[in-house]
Amino acid sequence: ETITVQDLAARMAVRGAEVVKVLMKNGILATINQMLDADTAELVVAEFGHKVKRVSEADVEEGLEGAEDAPESLVPRPPIVTVMGHVDHGKTSLLDALRATDVAAKEAGGITQHIGAYQVDIGSGRPVTFIDTPGHAAFTAMRARGASVTDIVILVVAADDGVMPQTIEAISHAKAAKVPIVVAINKIDKPDANPERVKQELLNHDVVLEDYGGDVLGVPVSATKRINLDKLIEAVQLQAELLDLKANPNREAHGTIIEAKLDRGRGVVATVLVQRGTLRVGDIVVAGSQWGRVRALLNDRGQSVEEAGPAMPVEILGLDGVPEPGDLLVAVESEKRAREITEYRQRKRRDQAQVVATGARGSLEEMFSQLRSGETGELPVVVKSDVHGSLEAITAGLEKISTEEVKVRVLHGGVGAITESDVTLAAASKAVILGFNVRANAQAREMAKRDGVEIRYYSIIYELLDEVKGMLSGMLKPEA
Ligand code: GDP
């Protein structure tokens, strides 16, 4: 069995040049029309397994994606929101308060279950779905696994504290994922609250609220005193309208696992957010390397439901093993098909583990020599520095050395040691981390090694800039 580089790329929904790059990395020089044998193709596929979004590479997975939805089949769906912000600025309080605004939950006597996501309808008939795990760590970890679930980020900033380091991180993570931000200026009930200062500080991070001529919506709120929560929901809905979020509910279900656990009484319990189609009791589903027949569906109030459409969070019972957050869930036509896919995926996962274990990931130099053959004109970086002054000098310097063809994109710049958060961000965006007079902490180093993220250290600014300049010129496309 053989397949051309081009066909393989098409099946994985990646550019042919990317497959060529991966082959080069493995010492195989190939053109777009080259035939590859099954082993080589599988190697390529394994390499892409943890890099691209939905891999429908092998024959067993063929058709799993399903046909594209015709425009007329699409209907509006609720937005999916993640809450981010600095520690103690009120993320958890806000999620709790928002949840309490749900009309149906009130009617049900306020009985709520934590299933990792919930839906709120303030009575407008237009629900909003919230992911119940605040913070950017989970958000970016999911993204690194190829799952992009969040449509809108609510950035919580305490009005008595202002923009803090994790606020800046959250902004970077949301921007890197190209997810729009709605700002909740929280704790306005406090006597020392200063919402204007928050708005001004946000300007420094390119988050420009409407009052300042920008297009970012901001709402002053109090989570604990429940002030303006309806206005915040309205702002989210307004932002959602701009995004024109739609899905086709009339097809087999495709969704993402948000949480999963083994429950003593109930077996495997997983929370899924359906992204298109409708999930029903009795469906046979594949989630990552697990499969099962849906025995029951439970909504965020613990009630049993027959089906779940787009953006409605449900717990599903009936999987044979615990999937991982970020795994895609797809309804398939038969048990046989489900077995075939999961067996294949389990085998692939073992192979992948071996690839990583043998250290087959490329070094930065290799990456750039590969980029030369691609079309990427952007070098994403994360910059960490010991003091603000150097950080500013470096960011300004990086901007200056960008050219028309290739430019440096600073995903995040911060002061302090290189942390896991930086590594997750870099991994999800395939960026390089530049450390100036700072080191990576032990966990970050471990993670970087595991995820193949390159960290470079410098103590002289012009050396840093010189090296990056070298990287950029390496990225230049050869003249055709
Ligand atoms: P998180 O770390 O961002 O999840 O923050 P929490 O929700 O745990 O809140 C941190 C602290 O701020 C808690 O003591 C909350 O009671 C308090 N807090 C949260 N929101 C408000 C608010 O709107 N007003 C006041 N006064 N305190 C708040």
Tab-separated table of C-alpha atoms and ligand atoms in Angstrom, residues 83-96 134-135 156 158 160 166 185-191 221-227, ligand 1:
chain	number	residue	atom	x	y	z
A	83	VAL	CA	-13.244	32.676	32.731
A	84	MET	CA	-9.627	33.764	33.245
A	85	GLY	CA	-7.748	36.235	35.402
A	86	HIS	CA	-5.309	36.740	38.252
A	87	VAL	CA	-5.596	34.651	41.408
A	88	ASP	CA	-8.094	36.044	43.943
A	89	HIS	CA	-9.618	38.450	41.444
A	90	GLY	CA	-12.885	36.535	41.713
A	91	LYS	CA	-13.021	33.930	38.924
A	92	THR	CA	-14.601	31.244	41.090
A	93	SER	CA	-16.954	33.720	42.764
A	94	LEU	CA	-18.042	34.995	39.373
A	95	LEU	CA	-18.668	31.496	37.996
A	96	ASP	CA	-20.747	30.695	41.091
A	134	PRO	CA	-11.286	28.910	35.488
A	135	GLY	CA	-7.829	29.917	34.395
A	156	VAL	CA	-11.740	39.039	35.391
A	158	ALA	CA	-10.308	43.117	40.366
A	160	ASP	CA	-9.097	47.224	43.726
A	166	GLN	CA	-1.671	36.408	35.590
A	185	ILE	CA	-14.054	44.533	36.128
A	186	ASN	CA	-14.867	42.845	39.425
A	187	LYS	CA	-15.199	43.906	43.073
A	188	ILE	CA	-16.679	47.313	42.235
A	189	ASP	CA	-18.475	47.138	45.598
A	190	LYS	CA	-15.161	47.667	47.370
A	191	PRO	CA	-14.465	51.182	48.657
A	221	VAL	CA	-19.413	43.898	38.190
A	222	SER	CA	-19.446	42.528	41.675
A	223	ALA	CA	-19.523	38.766	41.945
A	224	THR	CA	-20.300	38.651	45.643
A	225	LYS	CA	-22.856	41.498	45.632
A	226	ARG	CA	-24.248	40.266	42.294
A	227	ILE	CA	-24.079	43.608	40.562
B	1	GDP	P1	-10.195	33.401	42.145
B	1	GDP	O1	-8.908	32.995	42.769
B	1	GDP	O2	-9.991	34.324	40.990
B	1	GDP	O3	-11.099	32.258	41.782
B	1	GDP	O4	-10.974	34.302	43.238
B	1	GDP	P2	-12.135	33.913	44.240
B	1	GDP	O5	-13.433	33.816	43.522
B	1	GDP	O6	-11.718	32.763	45.064
B	1	GDP	O7	-12.212	35.243	45.116
B	1	GDP	C1	-11.147	35.664	45.918
B	1	GDP	C2	-11.668	36.494	47.061
B	1	GDP	O8	-12.271	37.683	46.576
B	1	GDP	C3	-12.731	35.787	47.884
B	1	GDP	O9	-12.514	36.072	49.232
B	1	GDP	C4	-14.014	36.388	47.393
B	1	GDP	O10	-15.022	36.384	48.376
B	1	GDP	C5	-13.586	37.811	47.063
B	1	GDP	N1	-14.430	38.396	46.011
B	1	GDP	C6	-14.706	37.875	44.804
B	1	GDP	N2	-15.510	38.699	44.109
B	1	GDP	C7	-15.760	39.756	44.905
B	1	GDP	C8	-16.533	40.957	44.750
B	1	GDP	O11	-17.187	41.205	43.736
B	1	GDP	N3	-16.519	41.832	45.791
B	1	GDP	C9	-15.824	41.599	46.925
B	1	GDP	N4	-15.885	42.518	47.887
B	1	GDP	N5	-15.079	40.487	47.105
B	1	GDP	C10	-15.066	39.583	46.118
